[in-house]
mmCIF file of C-alpha atoms in Angstrom:
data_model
loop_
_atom_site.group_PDB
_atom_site.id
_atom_site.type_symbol
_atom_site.label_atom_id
_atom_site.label_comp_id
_atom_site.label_asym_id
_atom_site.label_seq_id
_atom_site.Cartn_x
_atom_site.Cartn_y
_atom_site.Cartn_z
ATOM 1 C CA UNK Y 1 0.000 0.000 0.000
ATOM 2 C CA UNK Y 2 1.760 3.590 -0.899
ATOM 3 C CA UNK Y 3 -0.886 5.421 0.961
ATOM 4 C CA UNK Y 4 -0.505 5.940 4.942
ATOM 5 C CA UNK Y 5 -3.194 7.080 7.433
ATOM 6 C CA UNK Y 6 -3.558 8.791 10.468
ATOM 7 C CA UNK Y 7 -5.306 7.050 12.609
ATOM 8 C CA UNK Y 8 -6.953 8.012 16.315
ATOM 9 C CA UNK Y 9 -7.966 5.124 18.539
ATOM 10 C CA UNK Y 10 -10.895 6.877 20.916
ATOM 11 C CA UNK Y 11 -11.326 4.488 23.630
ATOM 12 C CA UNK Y 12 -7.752 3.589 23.465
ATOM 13 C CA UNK Y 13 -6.939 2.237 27.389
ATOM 14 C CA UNK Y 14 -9.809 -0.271 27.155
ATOM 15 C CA UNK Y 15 -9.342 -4.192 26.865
ATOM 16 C CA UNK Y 16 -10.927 -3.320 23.058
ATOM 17 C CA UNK Y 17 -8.629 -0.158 22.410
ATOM 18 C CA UNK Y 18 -5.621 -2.266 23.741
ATOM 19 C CA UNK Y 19 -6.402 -4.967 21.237
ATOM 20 C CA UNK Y 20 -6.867 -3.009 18.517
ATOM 21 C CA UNK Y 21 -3.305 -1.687 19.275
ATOM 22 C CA UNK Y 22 -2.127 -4.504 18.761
ATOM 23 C CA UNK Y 23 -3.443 -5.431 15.485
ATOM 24 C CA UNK Y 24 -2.940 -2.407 13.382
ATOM 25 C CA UNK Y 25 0.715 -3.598 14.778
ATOM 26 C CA UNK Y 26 0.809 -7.065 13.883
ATOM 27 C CA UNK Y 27 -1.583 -6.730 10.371
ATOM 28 C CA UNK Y 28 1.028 -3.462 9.016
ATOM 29 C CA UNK Y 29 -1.757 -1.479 8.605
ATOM 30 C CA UNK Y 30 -0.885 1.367 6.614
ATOM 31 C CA UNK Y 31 -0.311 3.957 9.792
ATOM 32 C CA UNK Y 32 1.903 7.685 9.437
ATOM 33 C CA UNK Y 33 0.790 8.529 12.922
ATOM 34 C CA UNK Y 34 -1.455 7.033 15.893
ATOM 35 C CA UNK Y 35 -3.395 9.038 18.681
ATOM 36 C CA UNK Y 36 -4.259 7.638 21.766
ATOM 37 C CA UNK Y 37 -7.448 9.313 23.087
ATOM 38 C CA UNK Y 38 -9.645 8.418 25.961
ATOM 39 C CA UNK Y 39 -11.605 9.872 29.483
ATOM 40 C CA UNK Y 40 -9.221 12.939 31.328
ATOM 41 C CA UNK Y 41 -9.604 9.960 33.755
ATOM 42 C CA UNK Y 42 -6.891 7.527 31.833
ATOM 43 C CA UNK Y 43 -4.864 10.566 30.372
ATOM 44 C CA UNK Y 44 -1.621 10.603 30.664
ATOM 45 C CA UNK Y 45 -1.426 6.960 30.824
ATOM 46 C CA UNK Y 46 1.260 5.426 27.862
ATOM 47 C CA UNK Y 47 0.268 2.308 26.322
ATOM 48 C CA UNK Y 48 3.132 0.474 24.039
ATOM 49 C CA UNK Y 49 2.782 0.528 19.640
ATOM 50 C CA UNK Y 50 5.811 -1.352 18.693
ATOM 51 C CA UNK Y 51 9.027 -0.272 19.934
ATOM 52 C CA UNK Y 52 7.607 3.225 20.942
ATOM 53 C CA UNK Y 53 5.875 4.336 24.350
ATOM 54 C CA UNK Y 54 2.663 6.279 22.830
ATOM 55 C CA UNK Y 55 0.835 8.507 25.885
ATOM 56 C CA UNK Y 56 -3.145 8.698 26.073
ATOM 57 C CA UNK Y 57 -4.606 12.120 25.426
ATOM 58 C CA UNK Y 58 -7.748 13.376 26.673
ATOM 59 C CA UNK Y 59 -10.341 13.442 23.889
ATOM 60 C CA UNK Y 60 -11.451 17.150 23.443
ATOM 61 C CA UNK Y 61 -12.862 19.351 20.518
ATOM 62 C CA UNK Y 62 -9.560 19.189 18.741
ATOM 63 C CA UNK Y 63 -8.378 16.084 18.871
ATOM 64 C CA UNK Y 64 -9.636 14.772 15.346
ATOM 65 C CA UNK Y 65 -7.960 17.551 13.132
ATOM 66 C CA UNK Y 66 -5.940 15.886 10.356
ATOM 67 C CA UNK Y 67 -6.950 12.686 11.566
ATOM 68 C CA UNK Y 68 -8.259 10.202 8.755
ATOM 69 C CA UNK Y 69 -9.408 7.343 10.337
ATOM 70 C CA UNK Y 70 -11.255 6.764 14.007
ATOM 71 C CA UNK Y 71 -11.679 3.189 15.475
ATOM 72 C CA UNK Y 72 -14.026 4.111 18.547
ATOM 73 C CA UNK Y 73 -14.621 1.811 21.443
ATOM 74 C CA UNK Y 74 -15.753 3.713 24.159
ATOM 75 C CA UNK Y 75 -19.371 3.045 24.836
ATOM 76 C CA UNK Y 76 -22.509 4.578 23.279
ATOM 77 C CA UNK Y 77 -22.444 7.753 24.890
ATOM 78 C CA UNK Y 78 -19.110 9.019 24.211
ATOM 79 C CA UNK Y 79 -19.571 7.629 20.303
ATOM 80 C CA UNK Y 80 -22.797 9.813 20.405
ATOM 81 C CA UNK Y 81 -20.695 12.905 21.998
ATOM 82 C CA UNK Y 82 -17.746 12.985 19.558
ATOM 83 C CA UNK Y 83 -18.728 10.583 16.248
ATOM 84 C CA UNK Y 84 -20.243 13.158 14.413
ATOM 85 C CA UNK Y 85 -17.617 16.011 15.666
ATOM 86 C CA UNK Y 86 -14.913 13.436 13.940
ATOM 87 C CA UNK Y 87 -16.704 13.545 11.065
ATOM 88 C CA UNK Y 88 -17.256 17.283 10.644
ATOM 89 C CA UNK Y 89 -13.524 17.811 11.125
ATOM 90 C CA UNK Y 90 -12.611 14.735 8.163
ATOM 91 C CA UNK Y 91 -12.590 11.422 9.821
ATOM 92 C CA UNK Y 92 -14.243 8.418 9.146
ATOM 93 C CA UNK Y 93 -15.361 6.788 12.111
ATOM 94 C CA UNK Y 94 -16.044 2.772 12.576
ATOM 95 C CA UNK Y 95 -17.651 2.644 15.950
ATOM 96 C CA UNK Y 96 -17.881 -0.011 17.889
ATOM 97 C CA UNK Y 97 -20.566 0.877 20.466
ATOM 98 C CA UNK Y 98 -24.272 0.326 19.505
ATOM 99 C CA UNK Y 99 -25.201 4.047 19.389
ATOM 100 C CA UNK Y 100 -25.302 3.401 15.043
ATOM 101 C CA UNK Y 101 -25.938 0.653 14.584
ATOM 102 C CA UNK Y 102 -29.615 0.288 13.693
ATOM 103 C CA UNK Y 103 -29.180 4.031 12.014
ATOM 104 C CA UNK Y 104 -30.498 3.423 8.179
ATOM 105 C CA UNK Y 105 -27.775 5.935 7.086
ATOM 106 C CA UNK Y 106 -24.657 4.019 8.703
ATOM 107 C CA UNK Y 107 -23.767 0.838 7.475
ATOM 108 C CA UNK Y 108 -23.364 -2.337 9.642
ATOM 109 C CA UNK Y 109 -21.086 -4.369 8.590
ATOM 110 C CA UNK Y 110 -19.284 -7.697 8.845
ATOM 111 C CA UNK Y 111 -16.582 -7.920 6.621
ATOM 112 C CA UNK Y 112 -17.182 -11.485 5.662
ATOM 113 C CA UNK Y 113 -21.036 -10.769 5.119
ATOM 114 C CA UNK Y 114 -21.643 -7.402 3.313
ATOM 115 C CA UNK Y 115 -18.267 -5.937 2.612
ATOM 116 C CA UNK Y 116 -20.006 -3.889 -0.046
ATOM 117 C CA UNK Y 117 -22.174 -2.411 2.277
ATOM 118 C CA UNK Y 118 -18.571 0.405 3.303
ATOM 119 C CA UNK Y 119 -19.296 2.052 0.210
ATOM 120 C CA UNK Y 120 -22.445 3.773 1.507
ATOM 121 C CA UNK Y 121 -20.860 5.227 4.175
ATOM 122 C CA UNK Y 122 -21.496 8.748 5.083
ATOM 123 C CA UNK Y 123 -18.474 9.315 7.835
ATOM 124 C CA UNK Y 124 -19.713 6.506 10.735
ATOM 125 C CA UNK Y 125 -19.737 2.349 10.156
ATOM 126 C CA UNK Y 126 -21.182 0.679 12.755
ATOM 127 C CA UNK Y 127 -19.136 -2.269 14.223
ATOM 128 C CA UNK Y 128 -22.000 -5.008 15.042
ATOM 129 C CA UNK Y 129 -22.588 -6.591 18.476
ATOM 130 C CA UNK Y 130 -20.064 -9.599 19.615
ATOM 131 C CA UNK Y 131 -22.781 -12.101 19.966
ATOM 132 C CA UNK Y 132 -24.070 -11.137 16.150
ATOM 133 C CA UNK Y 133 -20.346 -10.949 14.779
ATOM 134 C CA UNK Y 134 -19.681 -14.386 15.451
ATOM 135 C CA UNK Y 135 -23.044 -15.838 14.664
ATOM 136 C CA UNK Y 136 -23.321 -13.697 11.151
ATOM 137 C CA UNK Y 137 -19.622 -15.117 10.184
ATOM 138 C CA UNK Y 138 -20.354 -18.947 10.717
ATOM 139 C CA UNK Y 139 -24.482 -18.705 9.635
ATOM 140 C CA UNK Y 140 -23.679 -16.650 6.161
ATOM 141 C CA UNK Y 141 -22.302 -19.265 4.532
ATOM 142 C CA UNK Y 142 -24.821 -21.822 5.321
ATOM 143 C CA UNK Y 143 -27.746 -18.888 4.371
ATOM 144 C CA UNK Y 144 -25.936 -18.232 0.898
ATOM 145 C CA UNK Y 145 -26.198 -21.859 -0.491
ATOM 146 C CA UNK Y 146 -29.740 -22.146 0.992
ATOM 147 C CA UNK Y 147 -32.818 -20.170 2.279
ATOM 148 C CA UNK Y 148 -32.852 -19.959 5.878
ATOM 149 C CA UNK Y 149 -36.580 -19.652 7.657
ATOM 150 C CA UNK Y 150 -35.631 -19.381 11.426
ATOM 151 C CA UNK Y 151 -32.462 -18.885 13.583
ATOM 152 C CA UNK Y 152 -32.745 -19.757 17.227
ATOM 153 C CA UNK Y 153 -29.222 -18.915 19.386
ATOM 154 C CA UNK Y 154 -28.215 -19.717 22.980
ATOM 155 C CA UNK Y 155 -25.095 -17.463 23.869
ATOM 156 C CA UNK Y 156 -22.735 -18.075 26.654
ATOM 157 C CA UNK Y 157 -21.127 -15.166 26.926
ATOM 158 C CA UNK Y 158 -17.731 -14.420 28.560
ATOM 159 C CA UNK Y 159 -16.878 -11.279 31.304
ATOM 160 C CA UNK Y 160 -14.778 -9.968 28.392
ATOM 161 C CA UNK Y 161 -18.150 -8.488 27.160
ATOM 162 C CA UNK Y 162 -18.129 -6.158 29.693
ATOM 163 C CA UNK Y 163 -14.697 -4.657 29.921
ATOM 164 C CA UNK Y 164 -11.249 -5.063 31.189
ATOM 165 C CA UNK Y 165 -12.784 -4.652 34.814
ATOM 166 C CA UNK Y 166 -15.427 -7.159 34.767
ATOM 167 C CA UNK Y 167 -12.939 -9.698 33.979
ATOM 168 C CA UNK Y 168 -10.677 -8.561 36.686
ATOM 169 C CA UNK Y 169 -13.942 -8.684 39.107
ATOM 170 C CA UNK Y 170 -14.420 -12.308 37.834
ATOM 171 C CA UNK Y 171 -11.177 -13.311 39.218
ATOM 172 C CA UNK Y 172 -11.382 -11.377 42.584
ATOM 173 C CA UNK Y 173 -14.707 -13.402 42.705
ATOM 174 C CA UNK Y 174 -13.070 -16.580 42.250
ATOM 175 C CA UNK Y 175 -10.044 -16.044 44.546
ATOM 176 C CA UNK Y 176 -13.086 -14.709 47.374
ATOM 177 C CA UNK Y 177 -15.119 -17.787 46.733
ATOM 178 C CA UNK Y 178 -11.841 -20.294 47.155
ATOM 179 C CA UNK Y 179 -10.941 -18.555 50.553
ATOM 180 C CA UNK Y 180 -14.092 -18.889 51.600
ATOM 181 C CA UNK Y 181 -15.250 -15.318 51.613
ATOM 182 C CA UNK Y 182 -18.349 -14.064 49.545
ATOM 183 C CA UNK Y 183 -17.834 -12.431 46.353
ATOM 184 C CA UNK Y 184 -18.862 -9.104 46.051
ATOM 185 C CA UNK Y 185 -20.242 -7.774 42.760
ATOM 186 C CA UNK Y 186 -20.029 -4.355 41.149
ATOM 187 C CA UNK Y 187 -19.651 -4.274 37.468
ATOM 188 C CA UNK Y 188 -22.158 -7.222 37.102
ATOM 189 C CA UNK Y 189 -25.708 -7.276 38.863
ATOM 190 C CA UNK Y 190 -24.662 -10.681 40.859
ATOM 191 C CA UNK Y 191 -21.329 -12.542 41.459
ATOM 192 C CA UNK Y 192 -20.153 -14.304 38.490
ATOM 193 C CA UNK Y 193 -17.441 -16.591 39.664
ATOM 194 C CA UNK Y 194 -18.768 -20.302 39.764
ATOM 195 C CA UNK Y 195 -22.145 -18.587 38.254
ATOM 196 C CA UNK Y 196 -24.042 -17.696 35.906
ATOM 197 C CA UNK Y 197 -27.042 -15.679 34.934
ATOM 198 C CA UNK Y 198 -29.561 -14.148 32.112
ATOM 199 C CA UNK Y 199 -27.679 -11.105 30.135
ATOM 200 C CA UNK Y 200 -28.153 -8.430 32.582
ATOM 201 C CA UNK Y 201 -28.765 -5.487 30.006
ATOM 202 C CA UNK Y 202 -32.659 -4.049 29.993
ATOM 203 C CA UNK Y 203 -35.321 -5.954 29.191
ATOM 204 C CA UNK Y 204 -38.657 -5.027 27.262
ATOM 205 C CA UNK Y 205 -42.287 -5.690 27.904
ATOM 206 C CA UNK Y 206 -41.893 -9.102 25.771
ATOM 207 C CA UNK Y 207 -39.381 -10.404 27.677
ATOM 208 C CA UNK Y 208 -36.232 -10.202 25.354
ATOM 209 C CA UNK Y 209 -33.245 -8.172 27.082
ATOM 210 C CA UNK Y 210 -31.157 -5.534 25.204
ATOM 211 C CA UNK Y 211 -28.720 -7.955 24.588
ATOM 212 C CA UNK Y 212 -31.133 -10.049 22.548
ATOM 213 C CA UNK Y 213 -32.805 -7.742 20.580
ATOM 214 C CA UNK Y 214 -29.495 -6.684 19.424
ATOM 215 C CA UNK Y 215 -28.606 -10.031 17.513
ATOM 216 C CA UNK Y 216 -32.299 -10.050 16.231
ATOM 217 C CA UNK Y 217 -32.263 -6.479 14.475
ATOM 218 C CA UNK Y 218 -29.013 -6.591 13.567
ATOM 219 C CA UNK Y 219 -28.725 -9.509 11.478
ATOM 220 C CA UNK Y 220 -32.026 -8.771 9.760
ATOM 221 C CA UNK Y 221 -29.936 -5.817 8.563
ATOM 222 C CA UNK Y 222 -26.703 -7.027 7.948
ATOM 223 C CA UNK Y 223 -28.308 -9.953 6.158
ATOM 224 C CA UNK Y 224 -30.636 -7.258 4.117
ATOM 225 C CA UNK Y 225 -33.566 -10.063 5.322
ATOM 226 C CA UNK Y 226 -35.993 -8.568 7.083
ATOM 227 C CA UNK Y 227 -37.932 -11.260 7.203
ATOM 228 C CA UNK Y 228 -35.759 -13.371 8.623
ATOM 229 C CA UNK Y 229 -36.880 -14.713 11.963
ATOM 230 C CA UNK Y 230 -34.636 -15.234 14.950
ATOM 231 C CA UNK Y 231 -34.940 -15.439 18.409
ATOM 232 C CA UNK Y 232 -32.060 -15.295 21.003
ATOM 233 C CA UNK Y 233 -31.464 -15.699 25.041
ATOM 234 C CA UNK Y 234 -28.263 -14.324 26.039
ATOM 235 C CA UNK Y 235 -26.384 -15.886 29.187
ATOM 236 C CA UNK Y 236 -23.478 -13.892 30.819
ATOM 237 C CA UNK Y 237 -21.029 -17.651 31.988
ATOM 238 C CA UNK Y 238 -17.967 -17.353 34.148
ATOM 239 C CA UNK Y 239 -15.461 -17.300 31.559
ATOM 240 C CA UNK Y 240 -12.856 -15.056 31.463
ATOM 241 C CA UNK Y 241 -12.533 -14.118 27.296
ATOM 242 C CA UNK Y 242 -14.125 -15.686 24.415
ATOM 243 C CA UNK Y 243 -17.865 -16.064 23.897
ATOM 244 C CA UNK Y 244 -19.696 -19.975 22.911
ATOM 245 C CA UNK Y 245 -23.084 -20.205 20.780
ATOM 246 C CA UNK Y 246 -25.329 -22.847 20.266
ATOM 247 C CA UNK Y 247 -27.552 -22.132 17.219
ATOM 248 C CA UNK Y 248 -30.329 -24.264 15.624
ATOM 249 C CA UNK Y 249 -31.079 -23.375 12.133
ATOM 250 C CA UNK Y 250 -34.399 -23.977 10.168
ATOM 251 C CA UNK Y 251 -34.032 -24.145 6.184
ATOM 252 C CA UNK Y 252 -36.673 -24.306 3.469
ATOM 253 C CA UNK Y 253 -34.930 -27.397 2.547
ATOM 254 C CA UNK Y 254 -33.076 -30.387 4.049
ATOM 255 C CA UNK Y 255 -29.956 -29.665 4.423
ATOM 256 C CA UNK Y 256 -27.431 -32.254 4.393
ATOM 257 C CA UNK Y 257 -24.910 -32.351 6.968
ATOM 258 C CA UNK Y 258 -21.761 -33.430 4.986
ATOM 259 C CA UNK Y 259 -22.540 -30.412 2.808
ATOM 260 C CA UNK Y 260 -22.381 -27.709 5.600
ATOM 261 C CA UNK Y 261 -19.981 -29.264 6.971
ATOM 262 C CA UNK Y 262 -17.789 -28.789 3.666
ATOM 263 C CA UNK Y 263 -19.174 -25.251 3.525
ATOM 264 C CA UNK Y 264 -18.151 -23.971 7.067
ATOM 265 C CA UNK Y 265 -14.675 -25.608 6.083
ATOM 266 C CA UNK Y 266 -13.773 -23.349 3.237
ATOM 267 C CA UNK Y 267 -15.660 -20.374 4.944
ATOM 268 C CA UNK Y 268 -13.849 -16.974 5.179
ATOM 269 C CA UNK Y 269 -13.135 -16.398 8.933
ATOM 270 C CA UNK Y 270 -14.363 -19.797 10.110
ATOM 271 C CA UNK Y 271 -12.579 -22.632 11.469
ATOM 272 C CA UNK Y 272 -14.057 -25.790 11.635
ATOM 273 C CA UNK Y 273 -12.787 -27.736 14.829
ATOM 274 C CA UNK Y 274 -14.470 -31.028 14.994
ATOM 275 C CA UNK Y 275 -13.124 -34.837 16.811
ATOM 276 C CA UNK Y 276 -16.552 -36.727 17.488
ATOM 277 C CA UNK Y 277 -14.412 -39.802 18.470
ATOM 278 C CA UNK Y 278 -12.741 -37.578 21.176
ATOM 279 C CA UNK Y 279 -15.636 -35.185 21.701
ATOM 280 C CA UNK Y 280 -13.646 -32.268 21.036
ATOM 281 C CA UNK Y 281 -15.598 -29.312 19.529
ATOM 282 C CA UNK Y 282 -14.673 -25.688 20.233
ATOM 283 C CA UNK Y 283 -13.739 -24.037 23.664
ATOM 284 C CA UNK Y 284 -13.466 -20.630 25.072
ATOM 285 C CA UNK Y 285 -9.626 -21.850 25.988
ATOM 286 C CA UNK Y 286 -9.279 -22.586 22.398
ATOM 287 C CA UNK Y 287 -10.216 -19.705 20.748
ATOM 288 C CA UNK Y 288 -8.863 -16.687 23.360
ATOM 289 C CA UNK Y 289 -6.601 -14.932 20.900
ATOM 290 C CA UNK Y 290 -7.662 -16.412 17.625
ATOM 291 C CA UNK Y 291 -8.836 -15.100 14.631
ATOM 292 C CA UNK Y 292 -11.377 -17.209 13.255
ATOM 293 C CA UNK Y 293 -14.659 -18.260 14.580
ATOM 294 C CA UNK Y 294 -14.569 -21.647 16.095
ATOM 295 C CA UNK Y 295 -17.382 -23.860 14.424
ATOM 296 C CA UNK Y 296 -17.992 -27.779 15.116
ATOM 297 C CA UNK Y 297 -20.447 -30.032 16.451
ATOM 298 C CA UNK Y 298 -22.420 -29.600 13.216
ATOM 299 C CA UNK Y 299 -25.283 -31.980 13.191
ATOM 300 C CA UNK Y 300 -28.656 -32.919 12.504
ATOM 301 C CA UNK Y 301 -32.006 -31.813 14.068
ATOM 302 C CA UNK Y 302 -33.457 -34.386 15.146
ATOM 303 C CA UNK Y 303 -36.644 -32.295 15.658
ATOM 304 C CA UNK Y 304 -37.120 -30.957 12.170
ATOM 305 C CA UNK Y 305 -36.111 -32.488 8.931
ATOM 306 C CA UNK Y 306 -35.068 -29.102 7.780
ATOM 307 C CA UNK Y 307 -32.862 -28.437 11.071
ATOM 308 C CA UNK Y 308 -29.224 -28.253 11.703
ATOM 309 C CA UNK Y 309 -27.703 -27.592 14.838
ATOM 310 C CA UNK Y 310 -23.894 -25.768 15.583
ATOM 311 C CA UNK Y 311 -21.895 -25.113 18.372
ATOM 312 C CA UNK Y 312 -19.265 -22.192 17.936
ATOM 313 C CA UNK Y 313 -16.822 -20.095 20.013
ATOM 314 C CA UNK Y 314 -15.093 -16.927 19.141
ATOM 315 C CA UNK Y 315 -12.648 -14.008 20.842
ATOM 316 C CA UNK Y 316 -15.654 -11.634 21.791
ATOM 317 C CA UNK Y 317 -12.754 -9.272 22.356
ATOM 318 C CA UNK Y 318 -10.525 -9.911 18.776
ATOM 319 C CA UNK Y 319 -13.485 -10.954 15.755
ATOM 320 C CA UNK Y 320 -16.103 -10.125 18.129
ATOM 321 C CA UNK Y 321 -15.054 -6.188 18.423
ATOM 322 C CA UNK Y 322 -11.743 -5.292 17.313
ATOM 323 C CA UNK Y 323 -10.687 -7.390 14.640
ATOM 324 C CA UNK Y 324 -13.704 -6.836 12.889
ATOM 325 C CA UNK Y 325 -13.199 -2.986 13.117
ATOM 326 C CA UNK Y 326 -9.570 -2.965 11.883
ATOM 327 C CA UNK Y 327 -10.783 -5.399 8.761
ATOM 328 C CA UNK Y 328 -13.164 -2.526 8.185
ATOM 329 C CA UNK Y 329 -10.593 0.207 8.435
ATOM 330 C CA UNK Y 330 -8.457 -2.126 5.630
ATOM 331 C CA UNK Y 331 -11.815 -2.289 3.571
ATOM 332 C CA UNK Y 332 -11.289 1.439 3.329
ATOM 333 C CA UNK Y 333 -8.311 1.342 2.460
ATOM 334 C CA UNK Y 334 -8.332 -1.783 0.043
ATOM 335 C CA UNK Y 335 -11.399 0.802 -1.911
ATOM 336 C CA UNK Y 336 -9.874 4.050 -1.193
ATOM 337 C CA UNK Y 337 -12.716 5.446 0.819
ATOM 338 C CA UNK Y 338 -10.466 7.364 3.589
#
């Protein structure tokens, strides 16, 4: 690439921001300078790019000028504050909070879905939820070589979800729990060490929590299938990074086994990890700090002739937030749209 960019992490101190540090590093994307920016409350902190020591500004009114590119990960309200201030001063943003993502005029994408779907961007792309990430990247395939009528998902989802501190909470939790002390809770509702629980974001009057609706509206959209029916219940688990799915699809037509099985395997941004002799499918252990999305225990319904059943897992914290952003920031680039 002869072109460089200069790019502004917002968001930067965060267990997303950190991440994404790391792989503009490792995938030599196309930087000629990098801003750290974040809360007054984390400036002055440095945070490591390479072999220098880079220090964290506070984000403020000025902080976008001459900057091209914006990977935001700092919650809703702070995308909603300074997003469209980016944007007036020449950035495009990819946000990774869910303040745009059901917007009609910003684009939701998945790189691996609907990579054409950059082009109609107007200054913000919406980086989708974690939970809808990994379930769009191992479902698209299987939806492309035949209709899909229903998706019905069971998430176990990791502390990761919520931040560098909830995982840190986790493991006071456990240590508590093992000294025989009771865990307290802060960042979660309820302890989550040795626990679990129902997502603990809002729920509405039908019963679905925030969390839910999310991966329902948002891969009608990515998907362009409105009409696509899903439903979802989210479960917050006590695993430290990387979130697990089980997902039963309904098709319009059988759907033979061997042949999604051969589809997952040559699927961009899938892996297909599968020993039914051993019973080894895919673990959060397994895919902390990698890439693809885990996919195995691919099988029949034994319900519904048109059924198959899947069992993934997948870095909420790499392909489930920042991974995904940075392969949007190289769409730019790859169609010269910064």
């Amino acid at each position: 690439m002869s072109k460089s960019y200069r790019v502004a992490i917002l968001g930067a101190t965060g267990a997303v921001g950190t991440e994404l540090l790391e792989l503009l590093l490792s995938r030599d994307f196309p930087l000629s300078e990098l801003k750290l920016l974040a809360s007054p409350r984390s400036a002055g902190n440095s945070l490591r790019f390479g072999g220098e020591q880079l220090t964290v500004e506070a984000v403020g009114d000025r902080s976008f000028d001459g900057v091209d590119l914006v990977l935001a990960s700092a919650g809703g309200s702070t995308s909603k504050q300074w997003a469209h201030k980016a944007v007036a001063a020449g950035a495009v943003v990819v946000d990774n909070s869910s303040a745009f993502r059901m917007d009609p005029q910003v684009p939701l994408v998945v790189p691996e879905v609907n990579p054409e779907a950059v082009v109609n961007h107007q200054g913000i792309i919406a980086n989708p939820n974690c939970t809808t990430i990994l379930m769009n990247v191992a479902v698209w395939p299987l939806y492309q070589v035949q209709p899909l009528r229903r998706i019905v998902v069971s998430t176990y989802q990791s502390a990761s979800g919520a931040g560098a501190r909830a995982m840190e909470e986790v493991k006071t939790q456990a240590r508590a729990i093992l000294q025989g002390e009771t865990p307290q809770a802060e960042i979660f509702p309820y302890p989550l060490a040795f626990n679990l629980f129902p997502h603990n974001s809002p729920i509405n009057d039908l019963g679905y929590c925030e969390e839910e609706m999310k991966m329902i509206n948002e891969t009608r959209k990515i998907f362009g299938d409105d009409k696509l029916r899903v439903s979802a219940t989210c479960v917050r688990v006590p695993v430290l990074r990387a979130h697990s799915e089980a997902i039963n699809l309904e098709f319009e037509q059988p759907f033979d086994v061997a042949k999604a099985r051969d589809v997952l395997s040559q699927a961009p941004g899938v892996k297909l990890v599968e020993d039914w002799q051993a019973n080894y499918f895919p673990m959060p252990i397994d895919a902390t700090g990698c890439d693809p999305v885990l996919v195995g225990r691919i099988r029949q319904d034994l319900s519904h002739p048109c059924g198959l059943e899947l069992w993934l897992c997948g870095d909420q914290v790499r392909k489930g937030a920042a991974l995904n952003a940075v392969q949007i920031a190289e769409l730019l680039v790859s169609k010269d749209l910064l």
